[in-house]
Coordinates of C-alpha atoms in Angstrom, one line a residue:
X1329 CA 0.0 0.0 0.1
X1330 CA 1.1 3.6 -0.6
X1331 CA -0.4 6.8 0.4
X1332 CA -2.6 7.1 -2.7
X1333 CA -3.3 3.5 -3.3
X1334 CA -5.9 1.1 -1.7
X1335 CA -5.0 -1.0 1.4
X1336 CA -5.5 -4.6 0.5
X1337 CA -3.9 -6.0 3.6
X1338 CA -6.9 -6.2 5.8
X1339 CA -6.8 -9.6 7.6
X1340 CA -9.8 -11.5 9.3
X1341 CA -8.4 -12.8 12.5
X1342 CA -10.3 -14.2 15.5
X1343 CA -11.4 -11.5 17.9
X1344 CA -10.4 -13.2 21.2
X1345 CA -7.0 -14.3 19.8
X1346 CA -6.3 -10.8 18.5
X1347 CA -7.3 -9.3 21.8
X1348 CA -5.0 -11.7 23.7
X1349 CA -2.1 -10.9 21.3
X1350 CA -2.7 -7.2 21.5
X1351 CA -2.8 -7.1 25.3
X1352 CA 0.4 -9.3 25.4
X1353 CA 2.2 -6.7 23.1
X1354 CA 1.0 -3.8 25.3
X1355 CA 2.4 -5.6 28.3
X1356 CA 2.1 -4.4 31.9
X1357 CA 1.9 -0.6 32.1
X1358 CA 3.1 1.4 35.1
X1359 CA -0.4 2.5 36.4
X1360 CA -0.5 6.0 37.8
X1361 CA -2.2 6.9 41.1
X1362 CA -3.1 10.1 42.9
X1363 CA -4.3 11.0 46.4
X1364 CA -7.6 12.9 46.7
X1365 CA -10.1 13.8 49.5
X1366 CA -12.5 11.0 50.5
X1367 CA -15.4 13.5 50.0
X1368 CA -14.5 13.9 46.3
X1369 CA -13.9 10.2 45.7
X1370 CA -17.2 9.0 44.4
X1371 CA -16.9 6.6 41.5
X1372 CA -13.1 6.6 41.8
X1373 CA -11.2 3.3 42.2
X1374 CA -9.0 2.5 45.2
X1375 CA -5.3 2.0 44.2
X1376 CA -4.8 0.0 47.5
X1377 CA -6.7 -1.5 50.4
X1378 CA -7.9 1.1 52.8
X1379 CA -7.7 0.3 56.6
X1380 CA -9.5 2.1 59.4
X1381 CA -7.4 4.7 61.4
X1382 CA -9.9 4.8 64.3
X1383 CA -12.9 2.9 65.6
X1384 CA -16.5 3.8 65.2
X1385 CA -18.1 4.6 67.5
X1386 CA -15.0 6.0 69.3
X1387 CA -16.8 5.8 72.7
X1388 CA -19.3 3.7 74.4
X1389 CA -22.6 5.1 73.3
X1390 CA -26.2 4.7 74.3
X1391 CA -28.1 2.7 71.7
X1392 CA -31.5 3.8 73.0
X1393 CA -33.3 6.6 74.8
X1394 CA -33.6 5.7 78.5
X1395 CA -31.6 5.6 81.7
X1396 CA -28.1 4.6 82.3
X1397 CA -27.7 2.3 85.3
X1398 CA -25.3 -0.2 86.9
X1399 CA -26.6 -3.5 85.8
X1400 CA -25.5 -5.0 89.2
X1401 CA -28.0 -2.8 91.0
X1402 CA -30.9 -4.3 89.1
X1403 CA -30.3 -8.0 89.6
X1404 CA -33.3 -9.8 91.3
X1405 CA -35.9 -7.2 90.2
X1406 CA -39.2 -8.6 89.1
X1407 CA -42.8 -7.2 88.7
X1408 CA -43.4 -8.5 92.2
X1409 CA -40.1 -7.1 93.4
X1410 CA -39.7 -3.7 91.7
X1411 CA -37.0 -1.2 92.7
X1412 CA -37.0 2.6 93.0
X1413 CA -34.0 4.4 91.5
X1414 CA -33.0 8.0 92.2
X1415 CA -31.6 10.3 89.5
X1416 CA -28.0 11.2 90.0
X1417 CA -27.5 8.6 92.5
X1418 CA -28.7 5.4 90.8
X1419 CA -29.1 6.4 87.2
X1420 CA -29.0 9.3 84.7
X1421 CA -31.1 10.0 81.7
X1422 CA -29.5 9.3 78.3
X1423 CA -30.5 9.8 74.6
X1424 CA -29.4 7.7 71.7
X1425 CA -25.7 8.4 71.1
X1426 CA -24.8 9.8 74.5
X1427 CA -21.5 8.8 76.1
X1428 CA -21.9 6.1 78.7
X1429 CA -19.3 6.5 81.5
X1430 CA -18.5 4.7 84.6
X1431 CA -20.0 3.6 86.9
X1432 CA -22.9 3.0 84.4
X1433 CA -22.6 -0.1 82.2
X1434 CA -26.2 -0.6 81.0
X1435 CA -29.1 1.3 79.4
X1436 CA -32.8 0.6 80.2
X1437 CA -35.1 1.7 77.5
X1438 CA -37.3 4.6 78.4
X1439 CA -40.5 2.5 77.5
X1440 CA -39.5 0.1 80.4
X1441 CA -39.1 3.0 83.0
X1442 CA -41.9 4.1 85.2
X1443 CA -41.5 7.6 86.1
X1444 CA -42.4 8.8 89.6
X1445 CA -42.1 12.1 91.5
X1446 CA -39.0 13.8 92.9
X1447 CA -36.7 12.5 90.1
X1448 CA -37.3 8.9 90.9
X1449 CA -38.2 6.0 88.6
X1450 CA -39.4 2.5 89.1
X1451 CA -38.2 -0.5 87.1
X1452 CA -39.7 -4.0 87.1
X1453 CA -37.1 -5.9 84.9
X1454 CA -33.4 -6.4 85.6
X1455 CA -30.8 -5.2 83.2
X1456 CA -27.5 -7.0 82.1
X1457 CA -24.2 -5.6 81.4
X1458 CA -23.8 -3.7 78.2
X1459 CA -27.5 -3.8 77.5
X1460 CA -28.4 -1.2 74.8
X1461 CA -24.9 0.1 74.6
X1462 CA -22.9 0.4 71.4
X1463 CA -19.2 -0.5 72.5
X1464 CA -16.2 1.3 70.9
X1465 CA -15.7 -0.2 67.4
X1466 CA -19.1 -1.9 67.1
X1467 CA -19.4 -0.5 63.5
X1468 CA -15.6 -0.2 62.5
X1469 CA -12.6 -1.4 64.3
X1470 CA -9.2 0.5 64.0
X1471 CA -7.0 -1.5 61.8
X1472 CA -9.6 -3.5 59.9
X1473 CA -10.0 -3.3 56.1
X1474 CA -12.8 -0.9 55.1
X1475 CA -12.6 -1.4 51.3
X1476 CA -10.2 -3.4 49.2
X1477 CA -8.0 -2.2 46.3
X1478 CA -9.6 -2.0 42.8
X1479 CA -13.0 -1.0 44.5
X1480 CA -15.2 1.6 42.9
X1481 CA -16.2 3.9 45.7
X1482 CA -19.9 4.3 46.3
X1483 CA -21.8 6.8 48.5
X1484 CA -22.0 4.3 51.5
X1485 CA -18.3 3.7 51.2
X1486 CA -17.6 7.3 51.7
X1487 CA -19.5 7.2 55.0
X1488 CA -17.6 4.2 56.1
X1489 CA -14.3 5.8 55.2
X1490 CA -15.0 9.0 57.1
X1491 CA -16.2 6.9 60.1
X1492 CA -13.0 5.0 60.0
X1493 CA -11.0 8.2 60.2
X1494 CA -9.8 8.4 56.5
X1495 CA -9.5 11.9 55.1
X1496 CA -7.6 11.2 52.0
X1497 CA -7.5 8.2 49.8
X1498 CA -5.1 6.9 47.0
X1499 CA -7.0 6.2 43.8
X1500 CA -6.2 5.2 40.2
X1501 CA -5.4 8.2 38.2
X1502 CA -7.9 8.8 35.3
X1503 CA -6.1 7.9 32.1
X1504 CA -6.2 10.5 29.5
X1505 CA -7.8 9.2 26.3
X1506 CA -7.3 11.0 23.0
X1507 CA -10.1 10.9 20.5
X1508 CA -9.3 12.0 16.9
X1509 CA -12.3 11.9 14.5
X1510 CA -11.2 11.8 10.8
X1511 CA -12.9 12.7 7.6
X1512 CA -13.1 15.6 5.3
X1513 CA -16.8 15.2 5.2
X1514 CA -17.2 15.9 9.0
X1515 CA -18.6 19.1 10.5
X1516 CA -19.2 20.0 14.1
X1517 CA -22.2 22.3 13.8
X1518 CA -25.7 21.9 12.4
X1519 CA -25.3 25.2 10.7
X1520 CA -22.5 23.8 8.5
X1521 CA -24.5 20.8 7.4
X1522 CA -25.0 20.6 3.6
X1523 CA -24.9 18.1 1.0
X1524 CA -21.8 15.9 1.2
X1525 CA -21.3 16.8 4.9
X1526 CA -21.9 14.7 8.0
X1527 CA -22.3 16.0 11.6
X1528 CA -19.6 14.4 13.7
X1529 CA -21.0 12.4 16.6
X1530 CA -18.9 9.3 17.2
X1531 CA -16.3 11.1 19.2
X1532 CA -19.1 12.5 21.5
X1533 CA -20.2 9.0 22.2
X1534 CA -16.6 7.9 22.9
X1535 CA -16.0 10.8 25.2
X1536 CA -19.1 9.9 27.2
X1537 CA -18.0 6.2 27.4
X1538 CA -14.5 7.2 28.5
X1539 CA -16.1 9.3 31.3
X1540 CA -18.5 6.5 32.2
X1541 CA -15.6 4.0 32.5
X1542 CA -13.4 6.2 34.6
X1543 CA -11.1 7.9 32.0
X1544 CA -10.6 11.6 31.1
X1545 CA -11.6 12.2 27.4
X1546 CA -9.5 14.5 25.3
X1547 CA -11.3 15.2 22.1
X1548 CA -9.6 16.8 19.1
X1549 CA -11.3 18.6 16.2
X1550 CA -12.0 16.5 13.2
X1551 CA -9.0 15.8 11.0
X1552 CA -9.2 16.0 7.2
X1553 CA -8.3 13.2 5.0
X1554 CA -4.6 14.1 4.5
X1555 CA -1.7 11.9 5.2
X1556 CA 0.6 14.5 6.8
X1557 CA -2.3 16.3 8.8
X1558 CA -3.3 12.9 10.2
X1559 CA 0.3 11.9 11.0
X1560 CA 0.9 15.2 12.9
X1561 CA -2.4 14.8 14.7
X1562 CA -1.5 11.2 15.8
X1563 CA 2.0 12.3 17.0
X1564 CA 0.4 15.1 19.1
X1565 CA -2.3 12.5 20.3
X1566 CA 0.3 10.0 21.4
X1567 CA 2.3 12.6 23.3
X1568 CA -0.6 14.0 25.2
X1569 CA -2.6 10.8 26.1
X1570 CA -2.2 7.3 27.6
X1571 CA -4.5 5.7 24.9
X1572 CA -5.3 7.1 21.4
X1573 CA -8.5 6.5 19.4
X1574 CA -8.5 7.4 15.7
X1575 CA -12.1 7.2 14.4
X1576 CA -12.6 6.3 10.7
X1577 CA -10.0 6.0 8.0
X1578 CA -9.4 2.4 9.0
X1579 CA -10.8 0.6 6.0
X1580 CA -9.3 -0.1 2.5
X1581 CA -10.3 3.1 0.8
X1582 CA -7.9 5.2 -1.2
X1583 CA -7.9 7.9 1.5
X1584 CA -7.8 5.6 4.6
X1585 CA -4.5 6.4 5.9
X1586 CA -4.7 5.4 9.7
X1587 CA -3.0 2.0 9.4
X1588 CA -0.2 3.3 7.3
X1589 CA 0.5 6.2 9.7
X1590 CA 0.5 3.8 12.7
X1591 CA 2.9 1.5 10.9
X1592 CA 5.2 4.3 10.1
X1593 CA 5.3 5.7 13.6
X1594 CA 5.1 2.4 15.6
X1595 CA 3.6 -1.1 15.0
X1596 CA 0.4 -2.4 13.6
X1597 CA -0.5 -5.5 15.7
X1598 CA -3.7 -6.3 13.7
X1599 CA -5.7 -4.8 11.0
X1600 CA -8.9 -6.6 10.3
X1601 CA -11.0 -8.6 13.0
X1602 CA -13.4 -11.3 12.3
X1603 CA -16.4 -9.3 13.7
X1604 CA -19.4 -7.9 11.9
X1605 CA -19.8 -5.0 12.1
X1606 CA -16.4 -3.8 13.0
X1607 CA -14.0 -5.7 10.7
X1608 CA -11.6 -3.0 9.6
X1609 CA -10.4 -2.4 13.2
X1610 CA -6.8 -1.5 13.6
X1611 CA -4.9 -2.3 16.9
X1612 CA -1.5 -0.5 17.0
X1613 CA 1.2 0.7 19.3
X1614 CA 3.2 3.9 19.2
X1615 CA 5.8 4.7 21.8
X1616 CA 4.5 1.8 23.9
X1617 CA 1.0 3.5 23.9
X1618 CA -2.2 1.7 22.5
X1619 CA -3.4 3.4 19.3
X1620 CA -6.8 2.0 18.1
X1621 CA -8.3 2.7 14.7
X1622 CA -12.1 2.4 15.0
X1623 CA -14.4 2.1 11.9
X1624 CA -16.6 5.2 11.2
X1625 CA -20.0 3.6 11.1
X1626 CA -21.7 4.4 14.4
X1627 CA -22.7 0.7 15.3
X1628 CA -19.2 -0.5 14.4
X1629 CA -17.7 2.3 16.4
X1630 CA -19.6 1.5 19.5
X1631 CA -19.2 -2.3 19.3
X1632 CA -15.4 -2.0 18.7
X1633 CA -15.0 0.4 21.5
X1634 CA -16.8 -2.0 23.8
X1635 CA -14.6 -4.9 22.6
X1636 CA -11.1 -3.3 22.7
X1637 CA -11.0 0.3 24.3
X1638 CA -13.3 -0.6 27.3
X1639 CA -11.2 -3.5 28.7
X1640 CA -8.1 -1.3 28.3
X1641 CA -9.7 1.5 30.2
X1642 CA -10.9 -0.8 32.9
X1643 CA -7.4 -2.3 33.2
X1644 CA -5.8 1.1 33.6
X1645 CA -8.4 2.1 36.2
X1646 CA -8.5 -1.2 38.2
X1647 CA -12.1 -1.8 37.3
X1648 CA -14.4 -4.6 36.2
X1649 CA -17.8 -4.5 34.5
X1650 CA -20.9 -3.8 36.7
X1651 CA -24.5 -5.0 36.3
X1652 CA -27.5 -5.3 38.5
X1653 CA -30.5 -7.6 38.9
X1654 CA -32.6 -9.8 41.2
X1655 CA -31.6 -13.5 41.6
X1656 CA -32.6 -16.6 43.5
X1657 CA -30.1 -17.9 46.0
X1658 CA -29.9 -20.5 48.8
X1659 CA -29.4 -19.0 52.3
X1660 CA -26.5 -20.7 54.1
X1661 CA -27.6 -20.0 57.7
X1662 CA -30.8 -20.0 59.6
X1663 CA -32.1 -16.5 60.5
X1664 CA -34.8 -15.7 63.1
X1665 CA -36.7 -12.5 62.6
X1666 CA -39.3 -10.5 64.5
X1667 CA -42.9 -10.4 63.3
X1668 CA -42.9 -6.7 64.1
X1669 CA -40.9 -5.5 61.2
X1670 CA -39.9 -6.2 57.6
X1671 CA -36.2 -7.0 57.7
X1672 CA -33.6 -6.2 55.0
X1673 CA -30.7 -8.6 55.4
X1674 CA -27.3 -8.0 53.8
X1675 CA -25.6 -11.1 52.2
X1676 CA -22.5 -12.1 50.4
X1677 CA -23.0 -14.4 47.4
X1678 CA -21.0 -17.1 45.6
X1679 CA -21.6 -20.0 43.4
X1680 CA -21.0 -23.6 44.7
X1681 CA -21.8 -26.5 42.5
X1682 CA -24.2 -24.5 40.4
X1683 CA -26.1 -23.1 43.2
X1684 CA -26.0 -19.4 44.3
X1685 CA -25.2 -19.4 48.0
X1686 CA -26.1 -16.3 50.2
X1687 CA -24.2 -15.9 53.4
X1688 CA -25.7 -13.3 55.8
X1689 CA -23.7 -10.4 57.1
X1690 CA -24.0 -8.5 60.4
X1691 CA -27.7 -7.5 60.8
X1692 CA -27.4 -4.5 63.2
X1693 CA -28.7 -1.1 62.1
X1694 CA -25.3 0.5 62.8
X1695 CA -23.3 -2.0 60.9
X1696 CA -22.1 0.1 58.0
X1697 CA -19.5 -2.4 57.0
X1698 CA -22.2 -5.0 56.2
X1699 CA -23.3 -2.7 53.3
X1700 CA -19.8 -2.2 52.2
X1701 CA -19.2 -5.9 52.0
X1702 CA -22.6 -6.9 50.8
X1703 CA -23.3 -8.4 47.4
X1704 CA -27.1 -8.1 47.8
X1705 CA -30.0 -7.7 50.1
X1706 CA -33.0 -9.9 50.7
X1707 CA -36.2 -9.2 52.5
X1708 CA -37.8 -11.1 55.3
X1709 CA -41.4 -10.0 55.5
X1710 CA -43.4 -9.0 58.5
X1711 CA -45.4 -12.3 58.1
X1712 CA -42.3 -14.4 58.5
X1713 CA -40.4 -15.4 61.5
X1714 CA -37.3 -15.9 59.5
X1715 CA -35.7 -18.3 57.2
X1716 CA -34.1 -21.8 57.5
X1717 CA -30.7 -22.9 56.3
X1718 CA -31.0 -24.2 52.7
X1719 CA -34.2 -22.1 51.9
X1720 CA -34.4 -20.4 48.5
X1721 CA -34.6 -16.6 48.8
X1722 CA -34.7 -13.6 46.3
X1723 CA -31.6 -11.4 46.5
X1724 CA -31.5 -7.8 45.1
X1725 CA -28.0 -7.4 43.8
X1726 CA -25.8 -4.6 44.8
X1727 CA -23.0 -5.9 42.7
X1728 CA -23.0 -7.4 39.2
X1729 CA -23.8 -11.2 39.1
X1730 CA -20.8 -11.5 36.6
X1731 CA -18.3 -10.5 39.3
X1732 CA -20.1 -12.8 41.9
X1733 CA -19.7 -15.8 39.6
X1734 CA -16.0 -15.8 40.2
X1735 CA -16.3 -15.5 43.9
X1736 CA -14.6 -18.1 46.1
X1737 CA -17.0 -18.9 49.0
X1738 CA -15.4 -19.5 52.3
X1739 CA -17.3 -20.4 55.5
X1740 CA -15.5 -21.3 58.7
X1741 CA -13.1 -19.8 61.2
X1742 CA -12.1 -16.1 61.2
X1743 CA -8.6 -14.8 60.8
X1744 CA -7.1 -11.4 59.7
X1745 CA -5.3 -13.1 56.9
X1746 CA -8.6 -13.5 55.0
X1747 CA -8.6 -9.7 54.6
X1748 CA -5.2 -10.0 52.9
X1749 CA -6.5 -12.8 50.6
X1750 CA -9.8 -10.9 49.9
X1751 CA -7.8 -7.9 48.7
X1752 CA -6.2 -10.1 46.0
X1753 CA -9.2 -12.1 44.7
X1754 CA -13.0 -12.3 44.9
X1755 CA -13.6 -13.9 48.2
X1756 CA -16.8 -14.1 50.3
X1757 CA -16.4 -15.3 53.8
X1758 CA -18.8 -16.1 56.7
X1759 CA -17.4 -16.3 60.3
X1760 CA -19.2 -19.2 61.8
X1761 CA -16.3 -21.1 63.5
X1762 CA -14.4 -24.2 62.5
X1763 CA -17.3 -26.7 63.2
X1764 CA -19.8 -24.3 61.6
X1765 CA -17.6 -24.3 58.5
X1766 CA -17.5 -28.1 58.4
X1767 CA -21.2 -28.2 58.6
X1768 CA -21.5 -25.7 55.8
X1769 CA -19.1 -27.9 53.8
X1770 CA -21.2 -31.0 54.4
X1771 CA -24.2 -29.0 53.0
X1772 CA -22.1 -28.1 50.0
X1773 CA -22.6 -24.4 50.6
X1774 CA -18.9 -23.3 50.3
X1775 CA -15.7 -23.9 48.4
X1776 CA -13.4 -23.9 51.3
X1777 CA -13.7 -24.0 55.1
X1778 CA -10.8 -22.3 57.3
X1779 CA -10.4 -24.6 60.3
X1780 CA -8.2 -25.0 63.3
X1781 CA -9.5 -28.0 65.3
X1782 CA -7.4 -29.7 67.9
X1783 CA -7.7 -33.4 68.5
X1784 CA -7.5 -33.6 72.3
X1785 CA -6.3 -37.2 72.3
X1786 CA -3.5 -36.9 69.6
X1787 CA -2.6 -33.1 69.8
X1788 CA -3.0 -33.1 66.0
X1789 CA -4.9 -30.5 64.1
X1790 CA -7.8 -30.9 61.7
X1791 CA -7.2 -34.3 60.2
X1792 CA -9.3 -36.4 62.6
X1793 CA -12.2 -34.0 62.3
X1794 CA -12.1 -34.3 58.5
X1795 CA -12.1 -38.1 58.7
X1796 CA -14.9 -38.0 61.2
X1797 CA -17.3 -35.8 59.4
X1798 CA -16.4 -36.9 55.8
X1799 CA -16.0 -40.7 56.1
X1800 CA -17.2 -41.3 52.5
X1801 CA -15.9 -38.2 50.6
X1802 CA -12.4 -37.5 49.4
X1803 CA -11.2 -34.2 50.9
X1804 CA -8.1 -32.1 50.9
X1805 CA -6.4 -29.8 53.3
X1806 CA -4.6 -26.7 52.0
X1807 CA -1.9 -25.9 54.4
X1808 CA -2.4 -22.3 55.8
X1809 CA -0.4 -20.7 58.5
X1810 CA 0.8 -21.4 62.0
X1811 CA -0.7 -18.7 64.2
X1812 CA -0.1 -17.8 67.8
X1813 CA -3.0 -18.1 70.2
X1814 CA -3.1 -16.7 73.7
X1815 CA -4.7 -14.3 76.1
X1816 CA -5.6 -10.9 74.9
X1817 CA -5.3 -8.3 77.8
X1818 CA -5.3 -4.6 78.4
X1819 CA -2.2 -2.6 77.7
X1820 CA 0.2 -3.2 80.5
X1821 CA -1.8 -6.2 81.7
X1822 CA -3.1 -4.4 84.7
X1823 CA -5.0 -7.4 86.0
X1824 CA -1.8 -9.5 85.9
X1825 CA -3.3 -12.4 83.9
X1826 CA -0.7 -15.1 83.4
X1827 CA -2.4 -18.5 82.9
X1828 CA -5.7 -20.4 82.6
X1829 CA -6.1 -20.5 86.4
X1830 CA -6.4 -16.8 86.5
X1831 CA -9.7 -17.0 84.4
X1832 CA -11.6 -18.2 87.5
X1833 CA -10.5 -15.2 89.7
X1834 CA -13.3 -13.2 91.1
X1835 CA -12.0 -9.9 89.6
X1836 CA -11.7 -11.3 86.1
X1837 CA -14.4 -11.1 83.4
X1838 CA -13.7 -13.3 80.3
X1839 CA -15.0 -12.9 76.7
X1840 CA -15.4 -16.1 74.7
X1841 CA -15.7 -17.3 71.1
X1842 CA -18.9 -18.9 69.7
X1843 CA -19.5 -22.5 70.0
X1844 CA -17.7 -24.6 67.4
X1845 CA -14.9 -22.1 67.1
X1846 CA -11.4 -23.6 67.2
X1847 CA -10.3 -21.1 69.7
X1848 CA -13.0 -22.2 72.1
X1849 CA -12.2 -25.8 71.5
X1850 CA -8.5 -24.9 72.4
X1851 CA -9.8 -23.1 75.6
X1852 CA -11.9 -26.1 76.6
X1853 CA -9.1 -28.5 76.0
X1854 CA -6.7 -26.6 78.4
X1855 CA -9.4 -26.1 81.0
X1856 CA -10.2 -29.8 80.9
X1857 CA -6.5 -30.7 81.1
X1858 CA -6.1 -28.4 84.2
X1859 CA -9.3 -29.4 85.9
X1860 CA -10.9 -26.0 85.5
X1861 CA -14.7 -26.0 85.5
X1862 CA -15.7 -23.5 82.7
X1863 CA -18.8 -22.7 84.7
X1864 CA -16.5 -20.9 87.1
X1865 CA -15.3 -18.6 84.4
X1866 CA -17.3 -15.3 84.4
X1867 CA -18.2 -14.4 80.9
X1868 CA -17.7 -17.8 79.4
X1869 CA -21.1 -17.8 77.9
X1870 CA -20.5 -14.3 76.3
X1871 CA -19.7 -15.2 72.6
X1872 CA -18.0 -13.2 69.9
X1873 CA -17.8 -14.2 66.2
X1874 CA -14.3 -12.9 65.5
X1875 CA -10.9 -12.4 67.1
X1876 CA -11.2 -8.7 66.5
X1877 CA -14.6 -8.6 68.3
X1878 CA -12.8 -10.3 71.3
X1879 CA -10.0 -7.7 71.1
X1880 CA -12.5 -4.9 71.0
X1881 CA -14.3 -6.2 74.2
X1882 CA -11.0 -6.1 76.0
X1883 CA -10.0 -2.7 74.6
X1884 CA -13.3 -1.2 75.7
X1885 CA -13.1 -2.7 79.2
X1886 CA -16.2 -4.8 78.9
X1887 CA -13.8 -7.8 79.5
X1888 CA -10.5 -8.2 81.2
X1889 CA -9.3 -10.9 79.0
X1890 CA -10.2 -13.0 76.0
X1891 CA -8.5 -15.7 74.0
X1892 CA -7.5 -15.0 70.4
X1893 CA -4.6 -14.6 68.0
X1894 CA -1.7 -12.3 68.5
X1895 CA -2.5 -10.3 65.3
X1896 CA -5.8 -9.1 66.7
X1897 CA -4.1 -7.9 69.9
X1898 CA -1.4 -6.1 67.9
X1899 CA -4.0 -4.5 65.7
X1900 CA -5.6 -2.7 68.7
X1901 CA -2.3 -2.1 70.6
X1902 CA -3.2 -4.6 73.4
X1903 CA -0.9 -6.9 75.3
X1904 CA -0.8 -10.6 74.7
X1905 CA 0.1 -13.7 76.7
X1906 CA 1.1 -16.5 74.3
X1907 CA -0.2 -20.0 74.7
X1908 CA 0.7 -22.0 71.6
X1909 CA 1.0 -22.0 67.9
X1910 CA -1.9 -23.8 66.0
X1911 CA -2.6 -24.9 62.5
X1912 CA -5.0 -22.6 60.6
X1913 CA -5.7 -24.6 57.4
X1914 CA -8.3 -24.7 54.6
X1915 CA -10.6 -27.6 54.0
X1916 CA -11.6 -28.3 50.4
X1917 CA -13.3 -31.1 48.6
X1918 CA -10.9 -33.1 46.6
X1919 CA -12.6 -32.5 43.3
X1920 CA -12.4 -28.7 43.7
X1921 CA -8.6 -28.7 43.6
X1922 CA -8.6 -28.1 39.8
X1923 CA -11.1 -25.2 40.1
X1924 CA -9.5 -21.9 38.8
X1925 CA -10.7 -20.1 41.9
X1926 CA -8.9 -22.7 44.2
X1927 CA -5.9 -22.5 42.1
X1928 CA -5.8 -18.7 42.3
X1929 CA -6.3 -19.1 46.2
X1930 CA -3.3 -21.4 46.4
X1931 CA -1.2 -19.1 44.2
X1932 CA -1.9 -16.2 46.6
X1933 CA -1.0 -18.3 49.6
X1934 CA 2.4 -19.2 48.0
X1935 CA 3.1 -15.7 46.9
X1936 CA 5.9 -13.5 48.5
X1937 CA 3.4 -10.6 48.7
X1938 CA 1.1 -12.7 50.9
X1939 CA 4.0 -14.0 53.0
X1940 CA 5.4 -10.5 53.6
X1941 CA 2.0 -9.1 54.6
X1942 CA 1.2 -12.0 56.9
X1943 CA 4.6 -11.8 58.7
X1944 CA 4.1 -8.0 59.1
X1945 CA 0.9 -8.7 61.1
X1946 CA 3.0 -10.6 63.7
X1947 CA 2.2 -13.9 65.5
X1948 CA 2.4 -16.1 62.3
X1949 CA 4.7 -18.7 60.9
X1950 CA 4.5 -20.0 57.4
X1951 CA 5.4 -23.7 56.9
X1952 CA 4.5 -25.5 53.6
X1953 CA 1.8 -22.7 53.0
X1954 CA -0.3 -23.5 50.0
X1955 CA 0.7 -27.2 49.9
X1956 CA -2.2 -29.7 49.7
X1957 CA -2.7 -32.8 51.7
X1958 CA -5.3 -35.3 50.6
X1959 CA -7.5 -36.9 53.3
X1960 CA -9.7 -39.9 53.1
X1961 CA -8.2 -41.2 49.9
X1962 CA -7.0 -44.8 50.0

């Protein structure tokens, strides 16, 4: 081909193969970031995971209008044995959100208070410690991940970020996308329209799409069909932008110069794609920057933009495509609900063996993070007392179903390393304890179950439980981490907690993990070995679903000590008395090992990035991490 001759070198290559080849030629680009104010960050994409700088609430707060009391002063009260309380001496009035200070540790709703004369009230039901009080960190705990990297910021995320003490945030810088419309027949105003002239509109569509997908459009005036004029325009466009679109002039006409100019200035990777419309597409590279020649017909132009420009834009801005709809899903956990109200339950979603599994998140009205993490919401009507595990429900999606399809569903024990993994892949996790995870696995409601279960007779972790609960199914254990378990205590250990025997002291209040949690099993094992009756441990029946929740209870003074992992204590600047390292591993059905999601999970576990981040947490050792051990296979 020459400047005045027809281009006869248009090929007809497979679209997917061309796209693969083109992206390989482009290679990995140094993606730019910038730091902006959180309040200006709507629709921007996070460049890195964002962790809370402070807890929310930052103080113990009344959750109801009522009176603040000392719970101990109400024990034994009944309708037949009421008690008169005096304002200022026995109680103080509080409104929702007021600070609760010592000596008060409980709130009685105003509806349950009978007012009397002279500032006195009568109560007929007892209170319990921390009743109707939002403890420090109930919503957000300092050090926990608020949103992961490559997350498009929504209005509710801004609220969570501000509540977590984040003022500025690092986001992907919007790539500048140059748009050059070409054609001597093009005009930009309706007044200039006449026979032989066309109003230029494709570039306006491109500019809108660029803005919609997170880029910064840089539209140039239409360029006439002249080789040197087009060449100079392309040189300028490449210098001023990260990606350049040249619209029209990509076919085989005598005045279609785009491919020739790109070849002269750089490289034509492909000219001609097996798609209709859109065949004469040009994929090129100049100065290591993508230059894409898009056909001039509007339908072709739009389809080619969606096929080739959009994935580049999303890659440069850390995004994936979004959709929204309502879907049927199977609920993984029994939920009880009041007949008084319609309840909106936030869930995470993931596909397991063809079924969409919905895992409920925290249901409290102040739990902002449940919205941040939620994939969807389903409604429990006023006529229902709840739903049973395994029941089919309708979920309104907050995130696109396409992104949920690639989610790895994890149900089982909690650990901070799950946040590290969730920052690097699509991971949905429910914290139900090790035994709860095994039960979910038996119901085929998850892909993996994090477990750390001690066999009291052998001292071995996890294997005997797998053989017990899955006698007829081939399973595998992906090796995770060795993590340090111990007592989480207040800074300086003012209560001088040293060992398990201290848990039964009169001045010690304990906070426990839920039944079935490996941490609780470890506690019970040591108590049994030492002859300690758990009924003598005050607070033994007070249960928390995560290590961070245990740490928050100690931090806020509602407990003197709890049992958990070192990383949780470190995250909240608490002291820690080590007990032992344990094996925190991942149970997975043998047949899932070749699943791409499991392979991605294993790859992350074996990566240097994961190792470095885990070791930075403190209290972990990595030994054979990511290796698999088959269980139950003869």
